[in-house]
Short mmCIF file of N, CA and C and ligand atoms in Angstrom, two decimals:
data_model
loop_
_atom_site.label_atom_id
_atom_site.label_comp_id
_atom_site.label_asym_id
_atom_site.label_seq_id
_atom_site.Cartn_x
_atom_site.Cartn_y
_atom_site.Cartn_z
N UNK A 1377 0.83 -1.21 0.00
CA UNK A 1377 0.00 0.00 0.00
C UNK A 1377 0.87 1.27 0.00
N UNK A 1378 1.98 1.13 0.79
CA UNK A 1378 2.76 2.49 0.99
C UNK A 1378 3.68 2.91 -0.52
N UNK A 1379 4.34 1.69 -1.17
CA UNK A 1379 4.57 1.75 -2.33
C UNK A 1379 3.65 2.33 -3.33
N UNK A 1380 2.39 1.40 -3.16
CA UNK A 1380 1.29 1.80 -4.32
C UNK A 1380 0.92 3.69 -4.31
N UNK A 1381 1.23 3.57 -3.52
CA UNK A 1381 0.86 5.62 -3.11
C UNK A 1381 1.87 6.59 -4.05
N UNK A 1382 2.85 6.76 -4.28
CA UNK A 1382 3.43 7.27 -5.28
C UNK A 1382 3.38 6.90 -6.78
N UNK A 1383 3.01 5.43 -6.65
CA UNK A 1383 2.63 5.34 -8.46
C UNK A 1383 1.88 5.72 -8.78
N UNK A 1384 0.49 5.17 -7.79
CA UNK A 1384 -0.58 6.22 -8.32
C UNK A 1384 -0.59 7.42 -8.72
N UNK A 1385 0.39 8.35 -7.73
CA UNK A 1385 0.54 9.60 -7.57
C UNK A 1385 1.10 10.47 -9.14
N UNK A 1386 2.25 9.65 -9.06
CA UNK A 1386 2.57 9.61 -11.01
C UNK A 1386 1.97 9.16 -11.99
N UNK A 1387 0.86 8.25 -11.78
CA UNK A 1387 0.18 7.79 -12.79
C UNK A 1387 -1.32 8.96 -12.74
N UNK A 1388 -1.72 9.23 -11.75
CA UNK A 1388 -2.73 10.61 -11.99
C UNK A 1388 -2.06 11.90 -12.67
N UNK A 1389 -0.87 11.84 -12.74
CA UNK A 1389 -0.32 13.27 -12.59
C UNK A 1389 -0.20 13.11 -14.65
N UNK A 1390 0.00 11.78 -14.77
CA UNK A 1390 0.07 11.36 -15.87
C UNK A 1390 -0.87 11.58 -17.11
N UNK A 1391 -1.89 11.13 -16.44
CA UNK A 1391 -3.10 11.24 -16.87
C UNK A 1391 -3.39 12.74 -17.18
N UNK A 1392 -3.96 13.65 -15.98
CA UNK A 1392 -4.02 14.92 -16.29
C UNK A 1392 -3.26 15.97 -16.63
N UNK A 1393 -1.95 16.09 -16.94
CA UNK A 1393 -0.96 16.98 -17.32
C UNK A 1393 -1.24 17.19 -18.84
N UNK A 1394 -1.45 15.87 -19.61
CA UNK A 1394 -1.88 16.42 -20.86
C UNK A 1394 -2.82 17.30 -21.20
N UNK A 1395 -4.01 16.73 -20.04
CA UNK A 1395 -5.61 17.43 -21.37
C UNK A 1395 -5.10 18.94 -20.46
N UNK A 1396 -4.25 19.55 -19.90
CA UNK A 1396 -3.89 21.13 -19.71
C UNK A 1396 -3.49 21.34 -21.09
N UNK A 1397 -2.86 21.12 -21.67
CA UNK A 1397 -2.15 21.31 -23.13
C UNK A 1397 -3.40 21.33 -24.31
N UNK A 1398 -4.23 20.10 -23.76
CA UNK A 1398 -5.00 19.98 -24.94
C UNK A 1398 -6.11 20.90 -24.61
N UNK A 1399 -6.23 21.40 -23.26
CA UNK A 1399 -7.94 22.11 -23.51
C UNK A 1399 -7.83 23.21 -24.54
N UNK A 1400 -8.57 23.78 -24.54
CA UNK A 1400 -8.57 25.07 -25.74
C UNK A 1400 -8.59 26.04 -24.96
N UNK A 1401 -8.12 27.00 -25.59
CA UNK A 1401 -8.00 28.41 -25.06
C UNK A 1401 -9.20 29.13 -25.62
N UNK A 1402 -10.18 30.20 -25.35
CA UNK A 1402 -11.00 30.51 -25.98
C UNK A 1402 -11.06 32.48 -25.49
N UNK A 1403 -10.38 33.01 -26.30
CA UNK A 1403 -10.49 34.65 -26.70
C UNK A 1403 -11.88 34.55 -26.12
N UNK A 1404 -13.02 35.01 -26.54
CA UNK A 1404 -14.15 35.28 -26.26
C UNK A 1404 -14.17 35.20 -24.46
N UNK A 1405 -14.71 36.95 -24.13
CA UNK A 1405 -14.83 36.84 -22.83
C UNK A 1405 -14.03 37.98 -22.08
N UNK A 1406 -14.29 38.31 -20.67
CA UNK A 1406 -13.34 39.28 -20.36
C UNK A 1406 -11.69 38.94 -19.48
N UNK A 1407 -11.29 40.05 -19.73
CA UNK A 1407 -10.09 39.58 -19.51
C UNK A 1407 -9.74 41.30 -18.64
N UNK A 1408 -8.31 40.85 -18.30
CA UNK A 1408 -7.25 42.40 -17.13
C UNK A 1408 -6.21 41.33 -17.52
N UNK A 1409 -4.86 42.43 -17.52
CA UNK A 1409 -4.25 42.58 -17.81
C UNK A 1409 -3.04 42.79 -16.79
N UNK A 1410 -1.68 42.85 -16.62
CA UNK A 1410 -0.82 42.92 -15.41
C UNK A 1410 -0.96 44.76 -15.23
N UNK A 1411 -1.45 45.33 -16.05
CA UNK A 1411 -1.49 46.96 -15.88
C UNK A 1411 -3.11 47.26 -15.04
N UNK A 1412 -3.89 46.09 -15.35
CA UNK A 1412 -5.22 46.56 -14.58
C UNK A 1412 -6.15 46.89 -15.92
N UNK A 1413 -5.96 47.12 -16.43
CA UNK A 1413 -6.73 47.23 -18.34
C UNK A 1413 -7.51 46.67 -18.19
N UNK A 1414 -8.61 46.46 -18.54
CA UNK A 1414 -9.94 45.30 -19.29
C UNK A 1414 -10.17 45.57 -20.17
N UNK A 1415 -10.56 43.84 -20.61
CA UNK A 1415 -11.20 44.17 -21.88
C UNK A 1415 -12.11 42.83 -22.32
N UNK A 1416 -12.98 43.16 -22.88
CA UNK A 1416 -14.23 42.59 -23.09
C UNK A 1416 -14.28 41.88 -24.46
N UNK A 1417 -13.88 40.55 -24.86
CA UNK A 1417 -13.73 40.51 -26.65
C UNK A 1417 -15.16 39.43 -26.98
N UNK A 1418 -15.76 39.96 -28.15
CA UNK A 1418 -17.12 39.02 -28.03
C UNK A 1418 -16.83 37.82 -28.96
N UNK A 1419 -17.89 37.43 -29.63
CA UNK A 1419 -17.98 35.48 -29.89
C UNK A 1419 -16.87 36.40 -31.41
N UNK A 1420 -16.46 35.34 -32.14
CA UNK A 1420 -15.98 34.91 -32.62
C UNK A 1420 -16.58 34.81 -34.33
N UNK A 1421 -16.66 35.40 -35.57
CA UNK A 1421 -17.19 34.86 -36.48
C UNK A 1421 -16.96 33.17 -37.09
N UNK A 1422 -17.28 33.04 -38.00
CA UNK A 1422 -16.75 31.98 -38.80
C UNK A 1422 -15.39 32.43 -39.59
N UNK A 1423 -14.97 32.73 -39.42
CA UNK A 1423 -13.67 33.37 -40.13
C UNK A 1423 -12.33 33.69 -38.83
N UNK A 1424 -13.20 34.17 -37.79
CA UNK A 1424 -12.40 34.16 -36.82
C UNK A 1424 -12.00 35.63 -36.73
N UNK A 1425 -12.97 36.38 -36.85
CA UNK A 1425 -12.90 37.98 -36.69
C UNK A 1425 -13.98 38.07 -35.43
N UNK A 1426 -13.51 38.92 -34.53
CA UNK A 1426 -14.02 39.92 -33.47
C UNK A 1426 -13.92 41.05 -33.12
N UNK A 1427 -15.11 41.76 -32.59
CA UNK A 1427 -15.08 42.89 -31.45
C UNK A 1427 -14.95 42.94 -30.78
N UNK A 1428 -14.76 43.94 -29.76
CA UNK A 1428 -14.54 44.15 -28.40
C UNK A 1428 -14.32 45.34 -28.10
N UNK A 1429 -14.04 45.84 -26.64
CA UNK A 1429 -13.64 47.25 -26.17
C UNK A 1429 -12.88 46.85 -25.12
N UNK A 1430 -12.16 48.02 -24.93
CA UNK A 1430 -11.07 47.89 -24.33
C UNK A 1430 -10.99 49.25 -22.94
N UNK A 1431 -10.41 48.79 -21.87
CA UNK A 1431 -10.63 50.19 -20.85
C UNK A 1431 -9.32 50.24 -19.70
N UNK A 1432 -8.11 51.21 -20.84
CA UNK A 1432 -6.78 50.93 -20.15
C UNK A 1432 -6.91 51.88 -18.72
N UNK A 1433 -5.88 51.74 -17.87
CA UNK A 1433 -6.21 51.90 -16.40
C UNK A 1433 -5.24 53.44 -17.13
N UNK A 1434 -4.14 53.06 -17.76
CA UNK A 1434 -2.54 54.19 -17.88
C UNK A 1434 -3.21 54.79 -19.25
N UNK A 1435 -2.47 55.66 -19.42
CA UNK A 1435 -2.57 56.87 -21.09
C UNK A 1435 -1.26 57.48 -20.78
N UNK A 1436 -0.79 57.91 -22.07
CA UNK A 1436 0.80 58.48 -22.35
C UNK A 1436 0.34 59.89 -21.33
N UNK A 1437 -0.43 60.90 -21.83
CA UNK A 1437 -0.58 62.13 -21.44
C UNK A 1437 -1.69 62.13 -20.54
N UNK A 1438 -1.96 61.16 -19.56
CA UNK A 1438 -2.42 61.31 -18.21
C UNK A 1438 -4.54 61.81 -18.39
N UNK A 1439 -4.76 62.07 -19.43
CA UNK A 1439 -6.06 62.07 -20.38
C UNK A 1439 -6.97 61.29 -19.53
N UNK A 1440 -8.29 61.57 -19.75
CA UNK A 1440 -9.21 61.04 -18.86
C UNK A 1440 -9.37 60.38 -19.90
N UNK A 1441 -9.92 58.62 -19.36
CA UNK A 1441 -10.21 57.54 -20.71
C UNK A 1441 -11.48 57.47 -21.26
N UNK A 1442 -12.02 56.47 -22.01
CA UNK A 1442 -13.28 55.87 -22.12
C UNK A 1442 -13.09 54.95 -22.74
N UNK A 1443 -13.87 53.97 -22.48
CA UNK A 1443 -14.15 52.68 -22.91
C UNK A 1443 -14.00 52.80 -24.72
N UNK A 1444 -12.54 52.26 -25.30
CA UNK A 1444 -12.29 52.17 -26.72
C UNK A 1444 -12.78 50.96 -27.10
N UNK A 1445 -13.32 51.21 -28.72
CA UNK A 1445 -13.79 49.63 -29.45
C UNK A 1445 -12.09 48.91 -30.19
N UNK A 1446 -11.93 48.13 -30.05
CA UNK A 1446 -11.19 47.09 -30.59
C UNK A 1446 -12.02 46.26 -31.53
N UNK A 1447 -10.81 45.62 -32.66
CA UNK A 1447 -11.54 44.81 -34.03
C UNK A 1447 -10.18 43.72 -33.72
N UNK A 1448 -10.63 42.57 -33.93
CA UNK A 1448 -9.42 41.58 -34.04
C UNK A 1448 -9.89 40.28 -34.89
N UNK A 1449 -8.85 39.59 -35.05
CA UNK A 1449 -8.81 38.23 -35.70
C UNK A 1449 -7.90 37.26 -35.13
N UNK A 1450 -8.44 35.70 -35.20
CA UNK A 1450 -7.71 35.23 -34.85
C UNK A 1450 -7.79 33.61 -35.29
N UNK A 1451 -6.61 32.84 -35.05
CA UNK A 1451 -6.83 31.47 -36.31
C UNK A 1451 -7.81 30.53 -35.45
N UNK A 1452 -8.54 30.08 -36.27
CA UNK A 1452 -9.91 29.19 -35.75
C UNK A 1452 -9.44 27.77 -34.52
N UNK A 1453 -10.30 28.27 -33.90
CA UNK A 1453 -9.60 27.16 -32.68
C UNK A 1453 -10.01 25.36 -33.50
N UNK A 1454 -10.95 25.42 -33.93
CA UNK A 1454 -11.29 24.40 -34.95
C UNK A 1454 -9.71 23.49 -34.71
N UNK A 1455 -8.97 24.27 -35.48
CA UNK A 1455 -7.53 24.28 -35.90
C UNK A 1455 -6.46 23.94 -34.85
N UNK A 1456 -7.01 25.06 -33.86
CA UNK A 1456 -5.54 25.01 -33.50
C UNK A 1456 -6.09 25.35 -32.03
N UNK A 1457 -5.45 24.92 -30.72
CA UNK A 1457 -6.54 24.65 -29.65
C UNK A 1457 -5.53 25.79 -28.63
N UNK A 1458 -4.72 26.70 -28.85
CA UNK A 1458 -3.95 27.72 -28.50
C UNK A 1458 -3.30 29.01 -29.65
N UNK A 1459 -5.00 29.50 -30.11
CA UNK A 1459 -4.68 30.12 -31.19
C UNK A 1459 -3.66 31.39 -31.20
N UNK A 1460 -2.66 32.08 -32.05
CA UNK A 1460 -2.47 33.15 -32.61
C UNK A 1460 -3.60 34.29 -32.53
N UNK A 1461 -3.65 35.35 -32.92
CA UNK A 1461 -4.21 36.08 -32.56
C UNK A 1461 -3.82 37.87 -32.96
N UNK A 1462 -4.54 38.77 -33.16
CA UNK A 1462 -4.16 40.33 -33.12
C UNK A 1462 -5.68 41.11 -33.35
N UNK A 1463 -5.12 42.29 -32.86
CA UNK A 1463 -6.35 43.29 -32.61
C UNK A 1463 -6.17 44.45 -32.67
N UNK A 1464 -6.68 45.45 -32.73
CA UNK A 1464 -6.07 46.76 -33.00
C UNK A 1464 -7.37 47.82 -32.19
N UNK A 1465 -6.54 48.31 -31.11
CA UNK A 1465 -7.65 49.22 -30.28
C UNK A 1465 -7.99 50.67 -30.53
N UNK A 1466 -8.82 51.24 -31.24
CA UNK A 1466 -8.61 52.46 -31.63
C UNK A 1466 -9.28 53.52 -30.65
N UNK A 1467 -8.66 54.11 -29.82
CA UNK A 1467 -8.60 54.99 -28.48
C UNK A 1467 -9.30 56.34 -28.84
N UNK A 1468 -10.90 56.19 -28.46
CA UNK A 1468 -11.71 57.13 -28.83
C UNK A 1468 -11.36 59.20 -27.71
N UNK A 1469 -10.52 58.45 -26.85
CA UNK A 1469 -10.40 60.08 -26.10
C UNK A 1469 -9.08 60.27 -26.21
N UNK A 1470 -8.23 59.86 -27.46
CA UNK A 1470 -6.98 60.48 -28.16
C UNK A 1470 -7.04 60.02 -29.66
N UNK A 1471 -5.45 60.67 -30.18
CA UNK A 1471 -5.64 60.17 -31.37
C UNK A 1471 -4.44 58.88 -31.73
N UNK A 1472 -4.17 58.30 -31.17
CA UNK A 1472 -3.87 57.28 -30.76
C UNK A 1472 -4.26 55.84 -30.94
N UNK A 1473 -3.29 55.20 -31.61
CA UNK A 1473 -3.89 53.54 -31.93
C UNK A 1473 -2.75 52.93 -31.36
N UNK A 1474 -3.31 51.09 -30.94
CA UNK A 1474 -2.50 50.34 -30.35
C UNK A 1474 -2.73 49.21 -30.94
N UNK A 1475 -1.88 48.38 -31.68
CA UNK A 1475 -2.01 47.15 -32.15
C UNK A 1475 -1.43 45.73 -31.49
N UNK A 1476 -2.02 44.67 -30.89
CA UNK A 1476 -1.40 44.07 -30.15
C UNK A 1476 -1.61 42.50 -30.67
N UNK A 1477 -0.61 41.95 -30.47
CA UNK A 1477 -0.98 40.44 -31.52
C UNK A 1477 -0.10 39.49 -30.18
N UNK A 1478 -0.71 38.17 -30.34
CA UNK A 1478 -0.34 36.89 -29.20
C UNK A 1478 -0.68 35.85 -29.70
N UNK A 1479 -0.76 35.20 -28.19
CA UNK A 1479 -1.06 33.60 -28.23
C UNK A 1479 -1.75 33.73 -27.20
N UNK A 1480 -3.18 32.79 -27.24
CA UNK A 1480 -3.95 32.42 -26.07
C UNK A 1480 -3.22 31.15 -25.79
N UNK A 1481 -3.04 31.10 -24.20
CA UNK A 1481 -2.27 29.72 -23.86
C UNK A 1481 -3.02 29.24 -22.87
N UNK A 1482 -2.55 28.08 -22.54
CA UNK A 1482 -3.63 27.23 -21.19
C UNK A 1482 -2.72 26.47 -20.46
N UNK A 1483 -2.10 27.55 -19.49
CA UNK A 1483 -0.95 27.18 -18.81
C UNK A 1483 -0.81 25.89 -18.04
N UNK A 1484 0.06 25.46 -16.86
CA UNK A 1484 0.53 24.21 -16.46
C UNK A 1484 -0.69 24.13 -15.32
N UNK A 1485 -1.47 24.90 -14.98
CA UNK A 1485 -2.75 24.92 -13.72
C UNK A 1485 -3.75 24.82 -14.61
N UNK A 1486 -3.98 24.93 -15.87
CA UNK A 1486 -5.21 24.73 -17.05
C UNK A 1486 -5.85 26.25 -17.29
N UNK A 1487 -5.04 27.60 -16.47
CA UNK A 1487 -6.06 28.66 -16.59
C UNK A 1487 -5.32 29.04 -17.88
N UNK A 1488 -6.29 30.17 -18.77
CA UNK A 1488 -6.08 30.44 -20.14
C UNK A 1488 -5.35 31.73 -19.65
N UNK A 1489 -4.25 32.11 -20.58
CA UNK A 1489 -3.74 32.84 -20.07
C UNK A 1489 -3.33 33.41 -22.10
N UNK A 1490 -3.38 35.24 -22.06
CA UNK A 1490 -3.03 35.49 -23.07
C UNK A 1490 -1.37 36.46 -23.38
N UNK A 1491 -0.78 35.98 -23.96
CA UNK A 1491 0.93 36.35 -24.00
C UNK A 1491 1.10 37.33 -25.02
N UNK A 1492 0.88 38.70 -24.57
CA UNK A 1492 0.86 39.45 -26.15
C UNK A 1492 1.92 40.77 -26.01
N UNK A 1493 2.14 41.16 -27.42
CA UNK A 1493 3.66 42.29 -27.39
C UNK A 1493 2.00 42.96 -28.20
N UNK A 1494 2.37 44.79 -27.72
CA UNK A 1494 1.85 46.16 -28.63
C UNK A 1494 2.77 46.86 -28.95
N UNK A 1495 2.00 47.43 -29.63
CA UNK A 1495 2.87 48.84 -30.80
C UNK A 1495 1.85 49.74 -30.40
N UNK A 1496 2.37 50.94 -29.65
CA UNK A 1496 1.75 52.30 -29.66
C UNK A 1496 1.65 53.00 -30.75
N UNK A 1497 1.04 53.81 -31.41
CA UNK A 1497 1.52 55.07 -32.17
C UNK A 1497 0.62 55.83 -31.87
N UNK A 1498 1.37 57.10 -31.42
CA UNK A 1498 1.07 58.59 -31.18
C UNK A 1498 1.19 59.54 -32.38
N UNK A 1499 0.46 60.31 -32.65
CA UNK A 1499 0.77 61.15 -33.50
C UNK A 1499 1.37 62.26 -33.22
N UNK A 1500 2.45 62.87 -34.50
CA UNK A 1500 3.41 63.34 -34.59
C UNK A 1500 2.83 65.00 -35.07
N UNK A 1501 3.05 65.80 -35.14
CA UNK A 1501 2.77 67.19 -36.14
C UNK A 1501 3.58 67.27 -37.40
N UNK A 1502 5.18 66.73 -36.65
CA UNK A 1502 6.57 66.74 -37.68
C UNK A 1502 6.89 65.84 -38.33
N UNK A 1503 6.69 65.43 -39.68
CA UNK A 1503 7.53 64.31 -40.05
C UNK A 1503 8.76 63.84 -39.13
N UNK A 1504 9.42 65.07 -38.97
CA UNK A 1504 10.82 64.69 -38.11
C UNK A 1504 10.78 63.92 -37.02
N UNK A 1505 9.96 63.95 -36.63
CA UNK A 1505 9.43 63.66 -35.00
C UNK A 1505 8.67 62.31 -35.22
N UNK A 1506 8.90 61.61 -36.34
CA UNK A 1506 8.18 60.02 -36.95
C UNK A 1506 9.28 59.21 -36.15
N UNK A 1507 10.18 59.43 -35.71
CA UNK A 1507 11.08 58.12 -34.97
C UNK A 1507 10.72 58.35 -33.37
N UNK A 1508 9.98 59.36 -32.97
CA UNK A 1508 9.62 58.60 -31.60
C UNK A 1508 8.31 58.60 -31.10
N UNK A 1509 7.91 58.15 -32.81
CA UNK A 1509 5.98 58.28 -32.34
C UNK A 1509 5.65 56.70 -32.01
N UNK A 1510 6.25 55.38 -31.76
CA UNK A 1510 6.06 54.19 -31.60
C UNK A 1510 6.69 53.93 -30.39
N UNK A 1511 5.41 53.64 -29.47
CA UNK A 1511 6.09 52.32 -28.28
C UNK A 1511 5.91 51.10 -28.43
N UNK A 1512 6.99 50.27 -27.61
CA UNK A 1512 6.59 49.19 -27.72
C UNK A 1512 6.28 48.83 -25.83
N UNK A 1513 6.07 47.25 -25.91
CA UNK A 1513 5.80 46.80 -24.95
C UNK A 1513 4.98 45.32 -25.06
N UNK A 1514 4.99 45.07 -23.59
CA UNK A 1514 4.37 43.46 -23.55
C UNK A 1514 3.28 43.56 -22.44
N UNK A 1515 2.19 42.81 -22.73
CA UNK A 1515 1.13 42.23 -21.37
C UNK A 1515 0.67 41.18 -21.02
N UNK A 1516 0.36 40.79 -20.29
CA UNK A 1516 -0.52 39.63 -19.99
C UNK A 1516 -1.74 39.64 -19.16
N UNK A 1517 -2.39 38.81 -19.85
CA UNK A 1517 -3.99 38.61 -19.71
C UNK A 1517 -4.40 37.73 -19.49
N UNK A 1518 -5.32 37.86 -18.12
CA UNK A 1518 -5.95 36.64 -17.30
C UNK A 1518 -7.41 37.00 -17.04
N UNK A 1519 -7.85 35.83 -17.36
CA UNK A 1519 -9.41 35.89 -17.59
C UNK A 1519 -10.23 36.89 -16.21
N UNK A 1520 -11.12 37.48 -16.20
CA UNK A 1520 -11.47 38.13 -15.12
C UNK A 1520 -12.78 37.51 -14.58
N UNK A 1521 -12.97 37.12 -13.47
CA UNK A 1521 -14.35 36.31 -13.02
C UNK A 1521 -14.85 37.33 -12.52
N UNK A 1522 -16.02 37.25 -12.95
CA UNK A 1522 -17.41 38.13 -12.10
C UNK A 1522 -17.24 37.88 -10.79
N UNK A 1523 -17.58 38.83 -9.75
CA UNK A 1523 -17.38 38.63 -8.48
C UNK A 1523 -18.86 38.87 -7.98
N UNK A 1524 -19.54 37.85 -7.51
CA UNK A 1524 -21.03 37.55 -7.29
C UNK A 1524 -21.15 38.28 -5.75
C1 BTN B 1859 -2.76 56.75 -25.20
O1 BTN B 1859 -2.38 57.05 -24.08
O2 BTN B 1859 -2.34 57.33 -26.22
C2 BTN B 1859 -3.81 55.68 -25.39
C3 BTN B 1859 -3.84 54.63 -24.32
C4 BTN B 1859 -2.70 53.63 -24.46
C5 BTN B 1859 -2.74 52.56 -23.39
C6 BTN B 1859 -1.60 51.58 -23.54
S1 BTN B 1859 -1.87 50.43 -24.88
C7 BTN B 1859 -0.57 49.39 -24.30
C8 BTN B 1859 -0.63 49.41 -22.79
N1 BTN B 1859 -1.51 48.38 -22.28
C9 BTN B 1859 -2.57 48.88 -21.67
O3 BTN B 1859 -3.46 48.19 -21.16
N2 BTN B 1859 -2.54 50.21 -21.71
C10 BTN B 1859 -1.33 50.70 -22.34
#
């Protein structure tokens, strides 16, 4: 019996370590971000295009926000059960766009977790002034549960 207790132990661990890999990740739904951001992305077409809005906590010039619409696409989970992914948030209380592209993943605990790099661009007045109108940067995104 005292033996049998660790095989088991490796043989459960066995068992469930895969279907973490295999569940699917599924975009659709809300999500925050390590900055505090939300964002809300809805179902999914047949093609694998969505909406959503987006409601960052930070802004470059300290600007009062509002809830921006986002448009994205992403490869059909059909396919692929940790899809690719990009979106582009267009920031209705500046003039300001952010394009951000990833991977939905379904980490080693099974929660979906999304791994994505953005591109800022600010607008410039000066042509000259075109080399420091782009930020970059990285976030991550974890599903947000309603709190009942
Ligand atoms: C602006 O200030 O010009 C618009 C808001 C930009 C917010 C950025 S987008 C990348 C990063 N992630 C967030 O959630 N917010 C910031």
């Amino acid at each position: 019996m005292v033996q049998a207790t660790p095989f088991l132990l490796v043989l459960s661990l066995a068992l469930v370590a895969p279907s973490f890999s295999s569940r699917k990740c599924v975009l659709t739904g809300k999500w925050i971000n390590d900055l505090g951001s939300n964002m809300t992305i809805g179902p999914m077409n047949e093609k694998g295009d969505f909406f959503g809005n987006y409601t960052t906590t930070v802004t470059v010039n300290k600007t009062e926000t509002r809830t921006s619409p986002m448009l994205g696409s992403q490869h059909l989970t059909k396919e692929k059960s940790q899809p690719t992914f990009g979106f582009t948030v267009h920031w209705n209380f500046t003039d300001s766009v952010t394009v951000f592209t990833g991977q939905c993943f379904v980490d080693e605990l099974g929660n979906e977790v999304l791994k994505t790099m953005w591109l800022l661009r600010l607008p410039e007045n000066n042509i000259n002034d075109d080399w420091k109108a782009t930020m970059v940067g990285t976030n991550v995104f974890t599903r947000l549960h309603s709190q009942k």
